[in-house]
Amino acid sequence: MSCKDYDDDIDAINKELTDLKSKLSDLESKVNAGGAYVTKIESVDGGFKVSVSDGTSYNLTVASAAPGSKVVIDDKTGEISIDGKATGWFATTGEGEEAVDMTPYVKDGYWYFYDKAAKDFVKSEYKAAGDAYAVVKDGVVTLHMPDESGKMQSIVLPLTANALTAISLPAGLTIGNTVATDADDDAEAISSAKAAKLDWKGPKGAIEKDQFLVGQIGVADLVVSPKNYDLSAQKLTLVDSKGNVAPVKVIATPNTFNSVIVGSRAASENGNWNLTVEMTDEVTADNINKVFKGTGANAGKEILYALCVNGIPYTAYDIAIKTKAPETSVAAITFAADKLSYIDAEGTEVKGATNAIELPVGTTTLKYADAMLYDSYITFEGTYKAKAEKLGVKADGMTVTVPQAASGETLDATVHMVNIGGVETTTSNTITLKLAGASIDTPTEISATEYKVMPNADFTKVLPAILIDLGDALSKLDAATIEAVQNADQLSVVEAATQEGFIVASDDNVFTSTYYKANAQGKKGAEWSASDDGLESLRFIEIAVATDAGTNNVAEDAKPGKYTLNLVIKDGTTVGNEIAKIAMPVNVTVPAFDDLFAATDAWTEGVYGARIYPSTNDALISMSNAYTAKSGVDANYNKIAYAFDKINNVAVGTVNAQQVTLNKAVVYKDKALANSELKATASYSILDAMTAYTSSGNDETTLKAIKKAFTVESSKFTVKLQTIFDGGKIVFYKDNAVVTGTVGIDADGKIAGLTKSSNKKQGLAINFLSADLAVNSTNVADSYPSDDANKLQGYAFGNSNAAAASDKQIKVTWSTGIPTVTVKEDASGLVFENSDSSSPTYETTLTATFEDATGIVYTSSIKVEKK
């Protein structure tokens, strides 16, 4: 097989692995975002064929690999079958005493099963068919496939529609009045008490004498996969490792904003949920401080539970519920503004307001946080009751519904609260609600503004101002809307509170913007003035990004992507009703690596050649000659960073800027190259010069994250290593031509070193990179020559008496293959000495053995004859 054929095979495998990675990514996306599920999985050569509910199928294979093994764990018995054959081994069904996952796995080509007696996994006699394998358990299939480097990757896929594949919950979760992770002492315990009789009008109804009441319980955040899985429709329980179910009702509520329950949607839109619990009737004043705690040696310690969905545990056994003894006396809650919170029109959580609470049109739930709170609700009293009825504003519990017609009005509301002792708060519990101005749900959208971040020595040109062309969007507005705008304060450029990653930082979701008219050529002209110019003449909006590398308004989470800004136009009322809204898409992009840089002539057929050079005894290569900036691109190729794939999970070297110190333990073996081809990628951060963000940002971690987000990367390529003295050899010239046959040893026992006569080369030389060095005792000496005239391409040569080579030194020794014939240098060339006088004539091979400073050995030979 030729080298080219071998390269083609390698390229084909790399393409195949990249294709596999793409297929896995696409499959995960369908499941997590699209709700697809697996309908069939089949073992085929190289891996698996996976059929999906949308009718598509994927061949997840690697060439020349064996078919993947399909493992099924029986849902009822837990018995393990491999490719349809029962093994007699068993894994947990979720009902046993073992609190461990006994799912089998492949290692060293064999299946490992959990041995209950040994309480550990043991190697079985079952040999795995190939690298890929799939485990079917609890209604999901887990595919295990090798990536480009051979490292096993796992992907979990549902076998039924909307099947739950995973739950992400903070480790070491303790649910009390507050929630804590990994430190249950930090969670405040749940409060409770026996209450006094009260004719309570709140959602939880009248309170009887000595009724047992429990206070507020903390809310935890969790994430499910797939994202569209409806957790609220499932049976949720907390179960300990012995199978005991905690006496609580587990409640999952869609979560969008910081653990605040904001609505009654059936399912979460983003896979995020609130998780809380309510005590069942089994929990009483007599046992609340005992029922969630262990006994015996574990007395006083919280029992640890796993979250089960429809009876199947999806988390570790590390969830605790923290309680304390019931309160004996509870004073009325004193209303405090800092304990009230709600979600405003921009989707931001607001805390600590009792006056002018701005409620958007629609439904808003207010929340009051107090460990002793049992129930609460809102009413409108006196004249505000009639006003609320007239406006159509309604309160249900702590939820207020505001119709569009009520926009801009103000109402006083009363917050009624009762604590766990049955004591109602009756003073200082009035809040003022300011009903937000009317808003426009469907804005007019203009064409997208393309904003490409390009490298430039002038940083203001790397991040120039964003210029949005409104076209005729404003001139098309009706006359009344145009006439209503008399002040620049009526205009604002805003982004949705949920939008993340836009390149410019906003202040409370509002951008600092400058408005311009168009000139005669339709380009940006003079600045627009609300007092002097009509709204219809506003054509351009400019948002500044950077003045220089250290003064800019880059957002902390900036990254390329597609975003939407809104030009919001309001009337002149104090409420500020929206009268027009223009959606302005902005696509923030970066160039491809290949758009910036071109390969140099150091590349051959897509492979970069790098000759090793020494530093003391270290072996280094330089990547600085790999790329150059393309014509018209102001990019610094010296700022390109390089990353190398590991070999057998070990780094091939240390990269410092564009210099790589090779790990000789990986790259070398037996004084030769063990791995001459390395896999690498090149990357370039367009924002490398940036020193700050959002004007005063100085956190180095955040700054690095921004630079990384705007880093472009090459496709993976091969670096072909060439040793220091690769191509070096000994040659003998006669009349300027290299002798290819046998070289004669003169009668005096010498081969003359290289000389020139009449511009013709004569004699023995070391040849390297098309240059020659005469072989004699001046150039190949007992100590390495220091004069450049006695070096070859900057390398000095020492003979067998010289010390080991260091830096740009090469040690050379001579041998003839005849024990009695030795060779040494003299002033004019090589001297052959024969201690066997009985054999004065001979024909043999003269071999030069070179060793460079890094330990690589080279040999070169010529035929010689003594007559």
PDB file of N, CA, C and O in Angstrom, residues 632-688:
ATOM      1  N   GLY A 632      -5.823  41.183   2.364  1.00  0.00           N
ATOM      2  CA  GLY A 632      -6.928  42.047   2.766  1.00  0.00           C
ATOM      3  C   GLY A 632      -7.454  41.784   4.153  1.00  0.00           C
ATOM      4  O   GLY A 632      -8.362  42.466   4.617  1.00  0.00           O
ATOM      5  N   VAL A 633      -6.880  40.785   4.869  1.00  0.00           N
ATOM      6  CA  VAL A 633      -7.320  40.455   6.225  1.00  0.00           C
ATOM      7  C   VAL A 633      -6.269  40.929   7.218  1.00  0.00           C
ATOM      8  O   VAL A 633      -5.097  40.575   7.109  1.00  0.00           O
ATOM      9  N   ASP A 634      -6.696  41.737   8.172  1.00  0.00           N
ATOM     10  CA  ASP A 634      -5.769  42.283   9.163  1.00  0.00           C
ATOM     11  C   ASP A 634      -5.760  41.387  10.399  1.00  0.00           C
ATOM     12  O   ASP A 634      -6.205  41.764  11.477  1.00  0.00           O
ATOM     13  N   ALA A 635      -5.260  40.163  10.204  1.00  0.00           N
ATOM     14  CA  ALA A 635      -5.194  39.196  11.302  1.00  0.00           C
ATOM     15  C   ALA A 635      -3.741  38.814  11.543  1.00  0.00           C
ATOM     16  O   ALA A 635      -2.959  38.681  10.599  1.00  0.00           O
ATOM     17  N   ASN A 636      -3.376  38.623  12.795  1.00  0.00           N
ATOM     18  CA  ASN A 636      -2.004  38.311  13.177  1.00  0.00           C
ATOM     19  C   ASN A 636      -1.849  36.802  13.321  1.00  0.00           C
ATOM     20  O   ASN A 636      -2.310  36.214  14.291  1.00  0.00           O
ATOM     21  N   TYR A 637      -1.166  36.180  12.340  1.00  0.00           N
ATOM     22  CA  TYR A 637      -1.031  34.720  12.392  1.00  0.00           C
ATOM     23  C   TYR A 637      -0.186  34.260  13.573  1.00  0.00           C
ATOM     24  O   TYR A 637      -0.261  33.097  13.982  1.00  0.00           O
ATOM     25  N   ASN A 638       0.604  35.149  14.157  1.00  0.00           N
ATOM     26  CA  ASN A 638       1.397  34.780  15.328  1.00  0.00           C
ATOM     27  C   ASN A 638       0.534  34.601  16.578  1.00  0.00           C
ATOM     28  O   ASN A 638       1.023  34.141  17.622  1.00  0.00           O
ATOM     29  N   LYS A 639      -0.736  35.001  16.491  1.00  0.00           N
ATOM     30  CA  LYS A 639      -1.657  34.838  17.620  1.00  0.00           C
ATOM     31  C   LYS A 639      -2.492  33.564  17.498  1.00  0.00           C
ATOM     32  O   LYS A 639      -3.357  33.312  18.334  1.00  0.00           O
ATOM     33  N   ILE A 640      -2.234  32.773  16.467  1.00  0.00           N
ATOM     34  CA  ILE A 640      -2.963  31.513  16.329  1.00  0.00           C
ATOM     35  C   ILE A 640      -2.515  30.564  17.436  1.00  0.00           C
ATOM     36  O   ILE A 640      -1.327  30.436  17.730  1.00  0.00           O
ATOM     37  N   ALA A 641      -3.484  29.908  18.067  1.00  0.00           N
ATOM     38  CA  ALA A 641      -3.185  28.915  19.105  1.00  0.00           C
ATOM     39  C   ALA A 641      -3.410  27.516  18.527  1.00  0.00           C
ATOM     40  O   ALA A 641      -4.252  27.322  17.654  1.00  0.00           O
ATOM     41  N   TYR A 642      -2.659  26.568  19.042  1.00  0.00           N
ATOM     42  CA  TYR A 642      -2.739  25.206  18.524  1.00  0.00           C
ATOM     43  C   TYR A 642      -3.032  24.221  19.650  1.00  0.00           C
ATOM     44  O   TYR A 642      -2.559  24.385  20.773  1.00  0.00           O
ATOM     45  N   ALA A 643      -3.828  23.224  19.325  1.00  0.00           N
ATOM     46  CA  ALA A 643      -4.146  22.165  20.281  1.00  0.00           C
ATOM     47  C   ALA A 643      -3.953  20.830  19.581  1.00  0.00           C
ATOM     48  O   ALA A 643      -4.309  20.671  18.408  1.00  0.00           O
ATOM     49  N   PHE A 644      -3.373  19.877  20.300  1.00  0.00           N
ATOM     50  CA  PHE A 644      -3.048  18.577  19.723  1.00  0.00           C
ATOM     51  C   PHE A 644      -3.843  17.469  20.405  1.00  0.00           C
ATOM     52  O   PHE A 644      -4.029  17.487  21.628  1.00  0.00           O
ATOM     53  N   ASP A 645      -4.292  16.509  19.608  1.00  0.00           N
ATOM     54  CA  ASP A 645      -4.982  15.348  20.163  1.00  0.00           C
ATOM     55  C   ASP A 645      -3.999  14.514  20.982  1.00  0.00           C
ATOM     56  O   ASP A 645      -2.816  14.400  20.638  1.00  0.00           O
ATOM     57  N   LYS A 646      -4.507  13.912  22.039  1.00  0.00           N
ATOM     58  CA  LYS A 646      -3.677  13.026  22.836  1.00  0.00           C
ATOM     59  C   LYS A 646      -3.477  11.696  22.103  1.00  0.00           C
ATOM     60  O   LYS A 646      -4.256  11.319  21.239  1.00  0.00           O
ATOM     61  N   ILE A 647      -2.417  10.991  22.469  1.00  0.00           N
ATOM     62  CA  ILE A 647      -2.171   9.644  21.960  1.00  0.00           C
ATOM     63  C   ILE A 647      -2.249   8.701  23.151  1.00  0.00           C
ATOM     64  O   ILE A 647      -1.523   8.874  24.136  1.00  0.00           O
ATOM     65  N   ASN A 648      -3.165   7.737  23.068  1.00  0.00           N
ATOM     66  CA  ASN A 648      -3.403   6.831  24.201  1.00  0.00           C
ATOM     67  C   ASN A 648      -3.679   7.619  25.478  1.00  0.00           C
ATOM     68  O   ASN A 648      -3.175   7.293  26.571  1.00  0.00           O
ATOM     69  N   ASN A 649      -4.439   8.707  25.291  1.00  0.00           N
ATOM     70  CA  ASN A 649      -4.873   9.559  26.406  1.00  0.00           C
ATOM     71  C   ASN A 649      -3.716  10.290  27.098  1.00  0.00           C
ATOM     72  O   ASN A 649      -3.846  10.721  28.248  1.00  0.00           O
ATOM     73  N   VAL A 650      -2.603  10.423  26.426  1.00  0.00           N
ATOM     74  CA  VAL A 650      -1.453  11.149  26.963  1.00  0.00           C
ATOM     75  C   VAL A 650      -1.130  12.306  26.022  1.00  0.00           C
ATOM     76  O   VAL A 650      -1.120  12.135  24.793  1.00  0.00           O
ATOM     77  N   ALA A 651      -0.853  13.480  26.584  1.00  0.00           N
ATOM     78  CA  ALA A 651      -0.537  14.656  25.777  1.00  0.00           C
ATOM     79  C   ALA A 651       0.745  14.429  24.989  1.00  0.00           C
ATOM     80  O   ALA A 651       1.719  13.862  25.503  1.00  0.00           O
ATOM     81  N   VAL A 652       0.758  14.883  23.739  1.00  0.00           N
ATOM     82  CA  VAL A 652       1.944  14.696  22.894  1.00  0.00           C
ATOM     83  C   VAL A 652       3.000  15.753  23.168  1.00  0.00           C
ATOM     84  O   VAL A 652       4.109  15.672  22.649  1.00  0.00           O
ATOM     85  N   GLY A 653       2.663  16.744  23.959  1.00  0.00           N
ATOM     86  CA  GLY A 653       3.642  17.776  24.267  1.00  0.00           C
ATOM     87  C   GLY A 653       3.003  18.945  24.972  1.00  0.00           C
ATOM     88  O   GLY A 653       1.810  18.952  25.270  1.00  0.00           O
ATOM     89  N   THR A 654       3.832  19.954  25.248  1.00  0.00           N
ATOM     90  CA  THR A 654       3.382  21.176  25.905  1.00  0.00           C
ATOM     91  C   THR A 654       3.422  22.309  24.905  1.00  0.00           C
ATOM     92  O   THR A 654       4.462  22.575  24.293  1.00  0.00           O
ATOM     93  N   VAL A 655       2.281  22.962  24.726  1.00  0.00           N
ATOM     94  CA  VAL A 655       2.183  24.050  23.759  1.00  0.00           C
ATOM     95  C   VAL A 655       2.375  25.377  24.474  1.00  0.00           C
ATOM     96  O   VAL A 655       1.676  25.687  25.439  1.00  0.00           O
ATOM     97  N   ASN A 656       3.339  26.154  24.019  1.00  0.00           N
ATOM     98  CA  ASN A 656       3.596  27.486  24.549  1.00  0.00           C
ATOM     99  C   ASN A 656       3.602  28.442  23.376  1.00  0.00           C
ATOM    100  O   ASN A 656       4.555  28.478  22.600  1.00  0.00           O
ATOM    101  N   ALA A 657       2.508  29.214  23.257  1.00  0.00           N
ATOM    102  CA  ALA A 657       2.313  30.070  22.077  1.00  0.00           C
ATOM    103  C   ALA A 657       2.331  29.170  20.842  1.00  0.00           C
ATOM    104  O   ALA A 657       1.510  28.260  20.731  1.00  0.00           O
ATOM    105  N   GLN A 658       3.279  29.359  19.937  1.00  0.00           N
ATOM    106  CA  GLN A 658       3.320  28.551  18.719  1.00  0.00           C
ATOM    107  C   GLN A 658       4.492  27.578  18.731  1.00  0.00           C
ATOM    108  O   GLN A 658       4.869  27.025  17.701  1.00  0.00           O
ATOM    109  N   GLN A 659       5.039  27.364  19.902  1.00  0.00           N
ATOM    110  CA  GLN A 659       6.141  26.419  20.077  1.00  0.00           C
ATOM    111  C   GLN A 659       5.655  25.229  20.886  1.00  0.00           C
ATOM    112  O   GLN A 659       4.994  25.380  21.907  1.00  0.00           O
ATOM    113  N   VAL A 660       5.988  24.030  20.413  1.00  0.00           N
ATOM    114  CA  VAL A 660       5.539  22.808  21.072  1.00  0.00           C
ATOM    115  C   VAL A 660       6.748  22.013  21.541  1.00  0.00           C
ATOM    116  O   VAL A 660       7.617  21.657  20.733  1.00  0.00           O
ATOM    117  N   THR A 661       6.821  21.784  22.852  1.00  0.00           N
ATOM    118  CA  THR A 661       7.847  20.895  23.395  1.00  0.00           C
ATOM    119  C   THR A 661       7.255  19.495  23.434  1.00  0.00           C
ATOM    120  O   THR A 661       6.312  19.220  24.170  1.00  0.00           O
ATOM    121  N   LEU A 662       7.790  18.619  22.606  1.00  0.00           N
ATOM    122  CA  LEU A 662       7.217  17.288  22.453  1.00  0.00           C
ATOM    123  C   LEU A 662       7.485  16.421  23.677  1.00  0.00           C
ATOM    124  O   LEU A 662       8.535  16.536  24.330  1.00  0.00           O
ATOM    125  N   ASN A 663       6.537  15.563  23.974  1.00  0.00           N
ATOM    126  CA  ASN A 663       6.696  14.567  25.023  1.00  0.00           C
ATOM    127  C   ASN A 663       7.405  13.373  24.389  1.00  0.00           C
ATOM    128  O   ASN A 663       6.789  12.561  23.698  1.00  0.00           O
ATOM    129  N   LYS A 664       8.702  13.254  24.616  1.00  0.00           N
ATOM    130  CA  LYS A 664       9.473  12.211  23.950  1.00  0.00           C
ATOM    131  C   LYS A 664       9.029  10.808  24.371  1.00  0.00           C
ATOM    132  O   LYS A 664       9.189   9.851  23.607  1.00  0.00           O
ATOM    133  N   ALA A 665       8.434  10.691  25.553  1.00  0.00           N
ATOM    134  CA  ALA A 665       7.943   9.389  25.991  1.00  0.00           C
ATOM    135  C   ALA A 665       6.806   8.896  25.102  1.00  0.00           C
ATOM    136  O   ALA A 665       6.553   7.696  25.003  1.00  0.00           O
ATOM    137  N   VAL A 666       6.116   9.838  24.448  1.00  0.00           N
ATOM    138  CA  VAL A 666       5.008   9.486  23.556  1.00  0.00           C
ATOM    139  C   VAL A 666       5.456   9.453  22.104  1.00  0.00           C
ATOM    140  O   VAL A 666       5.115   8.547  21.343  1.00  0.00           O
ATOM    141  N   VAL A 667       6.234  10.456  21.717  1.00  0.00           N
ATOM    142  CA  VAL A 667       6.588  10.636  20.301  1.00  0.00           C
ATOM    143  C   VAL A 667       7.787   9.776  19.900  1.00  0.00           C
ATOM    144  O   VAL A 667       7.890   9.331  18.766  1.00  0.00           O
ATOM    145  N   TYR A 668       8.722   9.528  20.844  1.00  0.00           N
ATOM    146  CA  TYR A 668       9.920   8.750  20.551  1.00  0.00           C
ATOM    147  C   TYR A 668       9.803   7.326  21.076  1.00  0.00           C
ATOM    148  O   TYR A 668       9.086   7.052  22.029  1.00  0.00           O
ATOM    149  N   LYS A 669      10.570   6.418  20.467  1.00  0.00           N
ATOM    150  CA  LYS A 669      10.723   5.077  20.977  1.00  0.00           C
ATOM    151  C   LYS A 669      11.964   4.465  20.342  1.00  0.00           C
ATOM    152  O   LYS A 669      12.121   4.485  19.116  1.00  0.00           O
ATOM    153  N   ASP A 670      12.853   3.927  21.194  1.00  0.00           N
ATOM    154  CA  ASP A 670      14.070   3.266  20.718  1.00  0.00           C
ATOM    155  C   ASP A 670      14.867   4.171  19.774  1.00  0.00           C
ATOM    156  O   ASP A 670      15.317   3.751  18.695  1.00  0.00           O
ATOM    157  N   LYS A 671      15.043   5.404  20.167  1.00  0.00           N
ATOM    158  CA  LYS A 671      15.865   6.374  19.438  1.00  0.00           C
ATOM    159  C   LYS A 671      15.378   6.609  18.002  1.00  0.00           C
ATOM    160  O   LYS A 671      16.148   6.925  17.104  1.00  0.00           O
ATOM    161  N   ALA A 672      14.048   6.500  17.839  1.00  0.00           N
ATOM    162  CA  ALA A 672      13.412   6.800  16.549  1.00  0.00           C
ATOM    163  C   ALA A 672      12.041   7.395  16.830  1.00  0.00           C
ATOM    164  O   ALA A 672      11.573   7.417  17.974  1.00  0.00           O
ATOM    165  N   LEU A 673      11.392   7.886  15.793  1.00  0.00           N
ATOM    166  CA  LEU A 673      10.039   8.412  15.948  1.00  0.00           C
ATOM    167  C   LEU A 673       9.056   7.254  16.075  1.00  0.00           C
ATOM    168  O   LEU A 673       9.013   6.372  15.213  1.00  0.00           O
ATOM    169  N   ALA A 674       8.249   7.279  17.133  1.00  0.00           N
ATOM    170  CA  ALA A 674       7.198   6.273  17.285  1.00  0.00           C
ATOM    171  C   ALA A 674       5.899   6.761  16.666  1.00  0.00           C
ATOM    172  O   ALA A 674       5.108   5.980  16.150  1.00  0.00           O
ATOM    173  N   ASN A 675       5.656   8.075  16.733  1.00  0.00           N
ATOM    174  CA  ASN A 675       4.449   8.675  16.149  1.00  0.00           C
ATOM    175  C   ASN A 675       4.869   9.891  15.345  1.00  0.00           C
ATOM    176  O   ASN A 675       5.151  10.948  15.898  1.00  0.00           O
ATOM    177  N   SER A 676       4.926   9.710  14.064  1.00  0.00           N
ATOM    178  CA  SER A 676       5.395  10.805  13.206  1.00  0.00           C
ATOM    179  C   SER A 676       4.271  11.718  12.751  1.00  0.00           C
ATOM    180  O   SER A 676       4.528  12.787  12.198  1.00  0.00           O
ATOM    181  N   GLU A 677       3.006  11.319  12.978  1.00  0.00           N
ATOM    182  CA  GLU A 677       1.881  12.140  12.556  1.00  0.00           C
ATOM    183  C   GLU A 677       1.002  12.483  13.757  1.00  0.00           C
ATOM    184  O   GLU A 677       0.509  11.591  14.454  1.00  0.00           O
ATOM    185  N   LEU A 678       0.846  13.761  14.008  1.00  0.00           N
ATOM    186  CA  LEU A 678       0.032  14.250  15.113  1.00  0.00           C
ATOM    187  C   LEU A 678      -1.209  14.942  14.567  1.00  0.00           C
ATOM    188  O   LEU A 678      -1.164  15.560  13.491  1.00  0.00           O
ATOM    189  N   LYS A 679      -2.307  14.853  15.287  1.00  0.00           N
ATOM    190  CA  LYS A 679      -3.542  15.524  14.890  1.00  0.00           C
ATOM    191  C   LYS A 679      -3.674  16.821  15.684  1.00  0.00           C
ATOM    192  O   LYS A 679      -3.493  16.831  16.900  1.00  0.00           O
ATOM    193  N   ALA A 680      -4.001  17.895  14.983  1.00  0.00           N
ATOM    194  CA  ALA A 680      -4.039  19.204  15.632  1.00  0.00           C
ATOM    195  C   ALA A 680      -5.162  20.057  15.074  1.00  0.00           C
ATOM    196  O   ALA A 680      -5.711  19.779  14.004  1.00  0.00           O
ATOM    197  N   THR A 681      -5.533  21.083  15.828  1.00  0.00           N
ATOM    198  CA  THR A 681      -6.439  22.128  15.350  1.00  0.00           C
ATOM    199  C   THR A 681      -5.821  23.472  15.668  1.00  0.00           C
ATOM    200  O   THR A 681      -5.082  23.624  16.647  1.00  0.00           O
ATOM    201  N   ALA A 682      -6.133  24.450  14.844  1.00  0.00           N
ATOM    202  CA  ALA A 682      -5.663  25.819  15.046  1.00  0.00           C
ATOM    203  C   ALA A 682      -6.854  26.694  15.389  1.00  0.00           C
ATOM    204  O   ALA A 682      -7.948  26.505  14.852  1.00  0.00           O
ATOM    205  N   SER A 683      -6.669  27.629  16.297  1.00  0.00           N
ATOM    206  CA  SER A 683      -7.764  28.524  16.676  1.00  0.00           C
ATOM    207  C   SER A 683      -7.238  29.951  16.796  1.00  0.00           C
ATOM    208  O   SER A 683      -6.060  30.181  17.082  1.00  0.00           O
ATOM    209  N   TYR A 684      -8.151  30.880  16.603  1.00  0.00           N
ATOM    210  CA  TYR A 684      -7.779  32.294  16.626  1.00  0.00           C
ATOM    211  C   TYR A 684      -8.892  33.087  17.296  1.00  0.00           C
ATOM    212  O   TYR A 684     -10.050  33.022  16.870  1.00  0.00           O
ATOM    213  N   SER A 685      -8.557  33.783  18.379  1.00  0.00           N
ATOM    214  CA  SER A 685      -9.549  34.600  19.087  1.00  0.00           C
ATOM    215  C   SER A 685      -9.571  36.002  18.485  1.00  0.00           C
ATOM    216  O   SER A 685      -8.590  36.740  18.575  1.00  0.00           O
ATOM    217  N   ILE A 686     -10.689  36.354  17.895  1.00  0.00           N
ATOM    218  CA  ILE A 686     -10.800  37.667  17.258  1.00  0.00           C
ATOM    219  C   ILE A 686     -10.759  38.778  18.305  1.00  0.00           C
ATOM    220  O   ILE A 686     -10.305  39.884  18.030  1.00  0.00           O
ATOM    221  N   LEU A 687     -11.180  38.464  19.542  1.00  0.00           N
ATOM    222  CA  LEU A 687     -11.185  39.472  20.604  1.00  0.00           C
ATOM    223  C   LEU A 687      -9.987  39.303  21.543  1.00  0.00           C
ATOM    224  O   LEU A 687     -10.043  39.709  22.707  1.00  0.00           O
ATOM    225  N   ASP A 688      -8.916  38.727  21.045  1.00  0.00           N
ATOM    226  CA  ASP A 688      -7.746  38.459  21.889  1.00  0.00           C
ATOM    227  C   ASP A 688      -7.220  39.726  22.563  1.00  0.00           C
ATOM    228  O   ASP A 688      -6.766  39.694  23.704  1.00  0.00           O
TER     229      ASP A 688
END
